[in-house]
PDB file of C-alpha atoms in Angstrom:
ATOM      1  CA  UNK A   1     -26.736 -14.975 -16.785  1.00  0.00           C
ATOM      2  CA  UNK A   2     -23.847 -17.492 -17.569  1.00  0.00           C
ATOM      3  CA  UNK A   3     -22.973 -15.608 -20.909  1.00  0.00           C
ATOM      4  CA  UNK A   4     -22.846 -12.186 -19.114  1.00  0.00           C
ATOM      5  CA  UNK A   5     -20.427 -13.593 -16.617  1.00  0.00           C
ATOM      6  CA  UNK A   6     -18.698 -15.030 -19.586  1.00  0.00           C
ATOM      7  CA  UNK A   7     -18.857 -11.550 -21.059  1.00  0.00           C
ATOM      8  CA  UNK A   8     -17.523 -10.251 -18.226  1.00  0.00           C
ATOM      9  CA  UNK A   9     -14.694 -12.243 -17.558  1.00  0.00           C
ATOM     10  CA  UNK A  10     -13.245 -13.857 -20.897  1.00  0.00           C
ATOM     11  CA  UNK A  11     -13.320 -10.541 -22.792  1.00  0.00           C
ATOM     12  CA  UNK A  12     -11.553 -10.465 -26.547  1.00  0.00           C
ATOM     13  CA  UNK A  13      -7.765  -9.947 -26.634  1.00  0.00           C
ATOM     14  CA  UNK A  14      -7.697  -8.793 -30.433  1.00  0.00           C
ATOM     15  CA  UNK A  15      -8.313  -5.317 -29.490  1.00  0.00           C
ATOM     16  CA  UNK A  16      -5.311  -3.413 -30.763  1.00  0.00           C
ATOM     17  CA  UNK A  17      -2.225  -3.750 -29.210  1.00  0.00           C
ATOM     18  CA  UNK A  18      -2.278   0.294 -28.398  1.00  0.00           C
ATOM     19  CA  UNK A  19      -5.071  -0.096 -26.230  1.00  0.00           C
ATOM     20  CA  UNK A  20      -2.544  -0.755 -23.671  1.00  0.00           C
ATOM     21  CA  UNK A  21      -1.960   2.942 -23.913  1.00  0.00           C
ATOM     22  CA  UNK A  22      -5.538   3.664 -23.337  1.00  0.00           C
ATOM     23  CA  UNK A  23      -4.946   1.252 -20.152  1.00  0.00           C
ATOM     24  CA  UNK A  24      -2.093   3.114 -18.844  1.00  0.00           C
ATOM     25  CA  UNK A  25      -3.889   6.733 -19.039  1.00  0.00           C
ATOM     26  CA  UNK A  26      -6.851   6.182 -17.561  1.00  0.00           C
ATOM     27  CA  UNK A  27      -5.460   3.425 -14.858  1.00  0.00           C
ATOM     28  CA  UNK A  28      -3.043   5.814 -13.818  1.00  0.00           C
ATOM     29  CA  UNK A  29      -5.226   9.013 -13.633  1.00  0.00           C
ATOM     30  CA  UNK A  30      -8.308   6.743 -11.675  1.00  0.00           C
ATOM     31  CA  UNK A  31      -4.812   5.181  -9.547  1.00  0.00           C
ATOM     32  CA  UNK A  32      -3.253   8.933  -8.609  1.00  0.00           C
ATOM     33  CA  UNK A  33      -6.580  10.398  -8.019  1.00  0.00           C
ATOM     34  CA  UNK A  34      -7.486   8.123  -5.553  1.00  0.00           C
ATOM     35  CA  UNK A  35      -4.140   8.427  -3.965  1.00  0.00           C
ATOM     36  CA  UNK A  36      -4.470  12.420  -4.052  1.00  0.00           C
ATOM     37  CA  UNK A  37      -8.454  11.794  -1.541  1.00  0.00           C
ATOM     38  CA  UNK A  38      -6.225  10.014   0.671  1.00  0.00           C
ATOM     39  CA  UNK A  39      -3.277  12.621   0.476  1.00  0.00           C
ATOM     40  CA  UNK A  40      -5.310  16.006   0.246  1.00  0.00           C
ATOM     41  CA  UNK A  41      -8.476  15.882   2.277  1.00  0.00           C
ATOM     42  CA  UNK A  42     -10.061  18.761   0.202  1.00  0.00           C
ATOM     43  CA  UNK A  43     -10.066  16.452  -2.899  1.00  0.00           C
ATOM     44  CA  UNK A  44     -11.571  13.530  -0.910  1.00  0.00           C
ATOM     45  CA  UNK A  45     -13.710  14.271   1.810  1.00  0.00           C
ATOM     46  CA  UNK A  46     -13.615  18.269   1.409  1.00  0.00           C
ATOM     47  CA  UNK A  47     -14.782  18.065  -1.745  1.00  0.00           C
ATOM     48  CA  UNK A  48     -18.046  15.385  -1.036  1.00  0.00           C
ATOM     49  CA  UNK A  49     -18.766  17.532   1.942  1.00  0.00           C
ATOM     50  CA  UNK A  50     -19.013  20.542  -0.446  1.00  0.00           C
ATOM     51  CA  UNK A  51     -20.781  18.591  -2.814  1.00  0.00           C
ATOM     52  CA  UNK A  52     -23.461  17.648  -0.354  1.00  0.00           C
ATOM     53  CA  UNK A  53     -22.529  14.142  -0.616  1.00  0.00           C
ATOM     54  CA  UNK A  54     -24.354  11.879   2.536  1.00  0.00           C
ATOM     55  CA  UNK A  55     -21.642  10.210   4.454  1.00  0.00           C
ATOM     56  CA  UNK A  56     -19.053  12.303   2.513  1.00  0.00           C
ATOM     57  CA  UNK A  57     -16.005  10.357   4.723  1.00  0.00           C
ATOM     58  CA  UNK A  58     -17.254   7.133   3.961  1.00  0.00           C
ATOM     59  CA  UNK A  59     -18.258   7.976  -0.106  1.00  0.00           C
ATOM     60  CA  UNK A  60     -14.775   9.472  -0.192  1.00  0.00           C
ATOM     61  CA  UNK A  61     -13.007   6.367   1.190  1.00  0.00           C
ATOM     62  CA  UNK A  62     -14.708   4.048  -0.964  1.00  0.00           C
ATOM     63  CA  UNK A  63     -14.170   6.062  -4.268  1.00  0.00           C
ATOM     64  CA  UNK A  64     -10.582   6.724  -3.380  1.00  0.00           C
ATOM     65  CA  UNK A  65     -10.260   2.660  -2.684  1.00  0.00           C
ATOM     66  CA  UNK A  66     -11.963   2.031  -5.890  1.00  0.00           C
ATOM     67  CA  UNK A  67      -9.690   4.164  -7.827  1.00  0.00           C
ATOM     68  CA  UNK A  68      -6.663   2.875  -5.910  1.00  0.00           C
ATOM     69  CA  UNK A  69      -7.754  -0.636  -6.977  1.00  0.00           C
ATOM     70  CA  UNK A  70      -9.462   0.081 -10.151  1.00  0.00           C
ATOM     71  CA  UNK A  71      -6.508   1.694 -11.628  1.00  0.00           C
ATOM     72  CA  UNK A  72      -4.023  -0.886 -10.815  1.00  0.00           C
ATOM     73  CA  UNK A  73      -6.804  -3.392 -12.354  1.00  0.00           C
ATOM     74  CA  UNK A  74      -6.339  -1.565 -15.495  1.00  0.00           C
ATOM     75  CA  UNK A  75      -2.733  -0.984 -15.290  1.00  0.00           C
ATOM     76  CA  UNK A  76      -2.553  -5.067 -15.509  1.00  0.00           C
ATOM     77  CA  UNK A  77      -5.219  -5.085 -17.807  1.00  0.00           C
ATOM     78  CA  UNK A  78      -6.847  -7.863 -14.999  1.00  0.00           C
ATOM     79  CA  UNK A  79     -10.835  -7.531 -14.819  1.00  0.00           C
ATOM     80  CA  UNK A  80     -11.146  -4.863 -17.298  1.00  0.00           C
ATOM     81  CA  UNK A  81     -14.501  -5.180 -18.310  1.00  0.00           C
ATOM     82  CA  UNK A  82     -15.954  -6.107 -14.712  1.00  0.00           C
ATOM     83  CA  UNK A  83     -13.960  -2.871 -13.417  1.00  0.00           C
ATOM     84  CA  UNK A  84     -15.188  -0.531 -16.661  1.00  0.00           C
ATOM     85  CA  UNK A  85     -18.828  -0.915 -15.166  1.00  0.00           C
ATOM     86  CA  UNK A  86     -18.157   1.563 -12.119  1.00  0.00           C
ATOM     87  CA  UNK A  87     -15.798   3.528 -13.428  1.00  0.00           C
ATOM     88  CA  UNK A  88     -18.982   4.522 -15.874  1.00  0.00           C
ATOM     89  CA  UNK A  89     -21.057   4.746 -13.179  1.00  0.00           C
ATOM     90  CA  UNK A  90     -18.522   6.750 -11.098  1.00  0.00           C
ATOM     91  CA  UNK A  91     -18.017   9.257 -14.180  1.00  0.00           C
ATOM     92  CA  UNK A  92     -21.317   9.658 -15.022  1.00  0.00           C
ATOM     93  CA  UNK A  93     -21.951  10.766 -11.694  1.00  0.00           C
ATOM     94  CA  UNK A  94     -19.263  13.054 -11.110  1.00  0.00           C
ATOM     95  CA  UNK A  95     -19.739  14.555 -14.347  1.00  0.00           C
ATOM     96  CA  UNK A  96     -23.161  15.696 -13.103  1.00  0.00           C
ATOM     97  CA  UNK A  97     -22.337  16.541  -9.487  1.00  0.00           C
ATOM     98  CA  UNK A  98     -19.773  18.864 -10.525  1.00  0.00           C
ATOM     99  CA  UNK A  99     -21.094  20.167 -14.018  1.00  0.00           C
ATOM    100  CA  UNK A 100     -24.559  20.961 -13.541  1.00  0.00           C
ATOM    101  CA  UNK A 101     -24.171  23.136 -11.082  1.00  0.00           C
ATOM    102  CA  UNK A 102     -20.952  24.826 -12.543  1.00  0.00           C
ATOM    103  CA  UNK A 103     -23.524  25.722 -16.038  1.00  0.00           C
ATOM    104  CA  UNK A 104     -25.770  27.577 -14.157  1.00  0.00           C
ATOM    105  CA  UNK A 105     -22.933  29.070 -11.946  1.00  0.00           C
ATOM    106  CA  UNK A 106     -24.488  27.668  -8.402  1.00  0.00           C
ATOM    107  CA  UNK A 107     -21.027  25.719  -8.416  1.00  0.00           C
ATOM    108  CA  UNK A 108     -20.059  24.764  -4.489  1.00  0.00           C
ATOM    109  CA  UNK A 109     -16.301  24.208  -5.486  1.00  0.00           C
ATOM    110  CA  UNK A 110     -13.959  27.203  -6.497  1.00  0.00           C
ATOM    111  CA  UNK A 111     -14.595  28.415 -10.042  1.00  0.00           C
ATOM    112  CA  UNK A 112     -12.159  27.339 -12.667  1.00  0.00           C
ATOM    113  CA  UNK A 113      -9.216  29.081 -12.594  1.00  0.00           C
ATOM    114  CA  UNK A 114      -9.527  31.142 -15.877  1.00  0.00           C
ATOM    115  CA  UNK A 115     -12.236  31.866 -18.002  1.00  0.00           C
ATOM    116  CA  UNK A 116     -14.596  30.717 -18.877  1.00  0.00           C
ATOM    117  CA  UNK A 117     -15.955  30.231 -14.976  1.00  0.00           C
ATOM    118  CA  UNK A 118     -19.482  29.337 -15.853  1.00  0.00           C
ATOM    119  CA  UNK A 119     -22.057  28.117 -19.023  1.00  0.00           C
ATOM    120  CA  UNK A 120     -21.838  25.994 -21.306  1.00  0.00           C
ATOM    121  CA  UNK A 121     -18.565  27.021 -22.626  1.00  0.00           C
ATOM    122  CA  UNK A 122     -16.976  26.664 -18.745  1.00  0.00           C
ATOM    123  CA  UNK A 123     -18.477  23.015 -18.196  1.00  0.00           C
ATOM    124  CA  UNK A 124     -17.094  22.263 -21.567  1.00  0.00           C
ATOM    125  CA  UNK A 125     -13.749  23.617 -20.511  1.00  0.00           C
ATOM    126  CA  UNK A 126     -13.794  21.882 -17.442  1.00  0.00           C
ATOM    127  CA  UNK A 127     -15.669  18.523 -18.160  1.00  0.00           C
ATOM    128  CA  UNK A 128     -12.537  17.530 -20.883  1.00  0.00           C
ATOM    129  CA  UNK A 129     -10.644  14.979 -18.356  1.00  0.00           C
ATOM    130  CA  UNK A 130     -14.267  13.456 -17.598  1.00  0.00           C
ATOM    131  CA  UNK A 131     -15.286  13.254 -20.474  1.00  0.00           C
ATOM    132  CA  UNK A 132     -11.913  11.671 -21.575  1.00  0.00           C
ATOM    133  CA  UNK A 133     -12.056   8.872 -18.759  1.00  0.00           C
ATOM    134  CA  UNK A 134     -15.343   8.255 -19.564  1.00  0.00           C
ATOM    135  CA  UNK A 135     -14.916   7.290 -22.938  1.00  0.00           C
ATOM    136  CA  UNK A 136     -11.558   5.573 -22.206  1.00  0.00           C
ATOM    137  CA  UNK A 137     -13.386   3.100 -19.764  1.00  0.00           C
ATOM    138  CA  UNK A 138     -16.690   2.385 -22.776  1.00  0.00           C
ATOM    139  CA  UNK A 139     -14.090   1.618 -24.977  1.00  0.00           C
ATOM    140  CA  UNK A 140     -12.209  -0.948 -22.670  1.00  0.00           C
ATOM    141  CA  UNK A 141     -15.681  -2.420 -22.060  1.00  0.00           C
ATOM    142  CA  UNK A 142     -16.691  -2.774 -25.523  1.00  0.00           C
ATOM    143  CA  UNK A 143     -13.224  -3.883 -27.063  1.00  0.00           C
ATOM    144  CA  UNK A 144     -11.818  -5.575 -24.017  1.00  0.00           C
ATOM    145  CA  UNK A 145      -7.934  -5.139 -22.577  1.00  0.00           C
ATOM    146  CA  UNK A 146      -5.921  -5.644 -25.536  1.00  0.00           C
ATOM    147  CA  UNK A 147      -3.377  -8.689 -26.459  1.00  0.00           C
ATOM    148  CA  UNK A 148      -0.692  -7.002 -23.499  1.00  0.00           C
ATOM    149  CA  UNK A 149      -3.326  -7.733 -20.876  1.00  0.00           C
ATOM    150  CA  UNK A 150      -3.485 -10.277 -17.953  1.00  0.00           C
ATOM    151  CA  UNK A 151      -6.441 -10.841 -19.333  1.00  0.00           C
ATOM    152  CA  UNK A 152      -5.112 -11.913 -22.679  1.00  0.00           C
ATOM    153  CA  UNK A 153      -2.229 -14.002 -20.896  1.00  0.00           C
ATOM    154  CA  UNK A 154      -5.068 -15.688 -18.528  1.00  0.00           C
ATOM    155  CA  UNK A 155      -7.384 -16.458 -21.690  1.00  0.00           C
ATOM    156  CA  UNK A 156      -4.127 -17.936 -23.971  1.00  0.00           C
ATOM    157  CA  UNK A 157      -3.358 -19.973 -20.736  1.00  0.00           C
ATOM    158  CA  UNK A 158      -7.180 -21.284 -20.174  1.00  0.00           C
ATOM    159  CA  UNK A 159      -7.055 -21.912 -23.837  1.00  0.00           C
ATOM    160  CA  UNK A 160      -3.873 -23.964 -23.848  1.00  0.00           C
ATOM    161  CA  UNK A 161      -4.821 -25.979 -20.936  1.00  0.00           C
ATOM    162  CA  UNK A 162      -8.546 -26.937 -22.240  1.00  0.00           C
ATOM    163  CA  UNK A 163      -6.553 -27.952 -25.475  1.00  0.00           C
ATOM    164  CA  UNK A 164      -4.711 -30.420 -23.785  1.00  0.00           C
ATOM    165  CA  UNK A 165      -7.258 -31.562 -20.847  1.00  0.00           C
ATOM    166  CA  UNK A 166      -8.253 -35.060 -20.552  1.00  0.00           C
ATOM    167  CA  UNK A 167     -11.395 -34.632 -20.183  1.00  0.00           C
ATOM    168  CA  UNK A 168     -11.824 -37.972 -18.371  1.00  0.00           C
ATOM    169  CA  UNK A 169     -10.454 -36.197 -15.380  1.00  0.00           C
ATOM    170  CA  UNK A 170     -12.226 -34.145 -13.077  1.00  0.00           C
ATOM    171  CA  UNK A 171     -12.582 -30.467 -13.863  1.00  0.00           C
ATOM    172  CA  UNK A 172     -10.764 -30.796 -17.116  1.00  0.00           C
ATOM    173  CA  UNK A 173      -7.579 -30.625 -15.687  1.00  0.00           C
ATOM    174  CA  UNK A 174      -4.476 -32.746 -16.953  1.00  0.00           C
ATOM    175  CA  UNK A 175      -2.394 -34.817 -14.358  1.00  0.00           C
ATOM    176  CA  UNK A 176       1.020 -35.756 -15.561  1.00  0.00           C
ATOM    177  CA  UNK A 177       1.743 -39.234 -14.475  1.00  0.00           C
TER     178      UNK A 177
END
């Protein structure tokens, strides 16, 4: 359990420095979609209700305050693994609350726009910013946040101050006398 919490919260900060790209898109699309629940009430608690969501105010807050939250998390690159885990979940299942049911055309939410409305070829169409987030959000879980990360700035600080601990003192922590 102690190395999964390690894991989780001292991830690597040798991924590439353009992960902070990867950072910025899906942070801000997670950040401006749960803005746009809050703003529009047919993308928050319209859409759950249509869905067939239990609780759809409640399940709409609490996504919208995890994307809010989330996405600023990964805009600082601060928790990124810990806040990858339900951003999967979240994906996953909105990928399959919207998608199945748009295949075999049974959708509850307007069709797409323009064709194709239904089948494979219209969940394909329509899955591609899903899909996108989702693999955005496995890849900052496997590689971690990326040198231009809070994270990386809280690790190289943890790092210098273990380096220079006396470790005579409690906690590790150097007094300067």
């Amino acid at each position: 359990m102690k190395n999964l919490i390690k894991w989780f919260l001292n991830p690597p900060s040798n991924a590439p420095a353009a992960t902070i790209l990867l950072r910025l898109m899906a942070g801000g699309v997670f950040f401006w979609e749960g803005m746009l629940k809050f703003v529009y009430v047919n993308q928050g608690v319209g859409r759950f209700t249509k869905l067939g969501f239990p609780a759809p105010e409640m399940m709409a807050n609490f996504v919208a305050i995890l994307e809010i939250g989330g996405g600023l998390l990964l805009l600082a690159g601060f928790l990124t693994r810990l806040i990858a885990v339900p951003f999967i979940i979240e994906m996953i299942v909105a990928m399959l609350s919207t998608k199945v049911s748009l295949f075999f055309g049974t959708s509850p939410l307007p069709p797409p726009p323009s064709p194709p409305k239904m089948g494979i070829w219209g969940v394909l169409h329509d899955i591609r910013s899903d899909y996108a987030q989702l693999m955005v959000v496995i890849f900052l879980l496997i590689a971690g946040p990326g040198k231009w990360s809070l994270d990386a700035y809280l690790a190289k600080r943890r790092s210098e101050v273990s380096s220079t601990s006396d470790l005579s003192r409690p906690y590790g922590l150097a007094v300067r006398d």
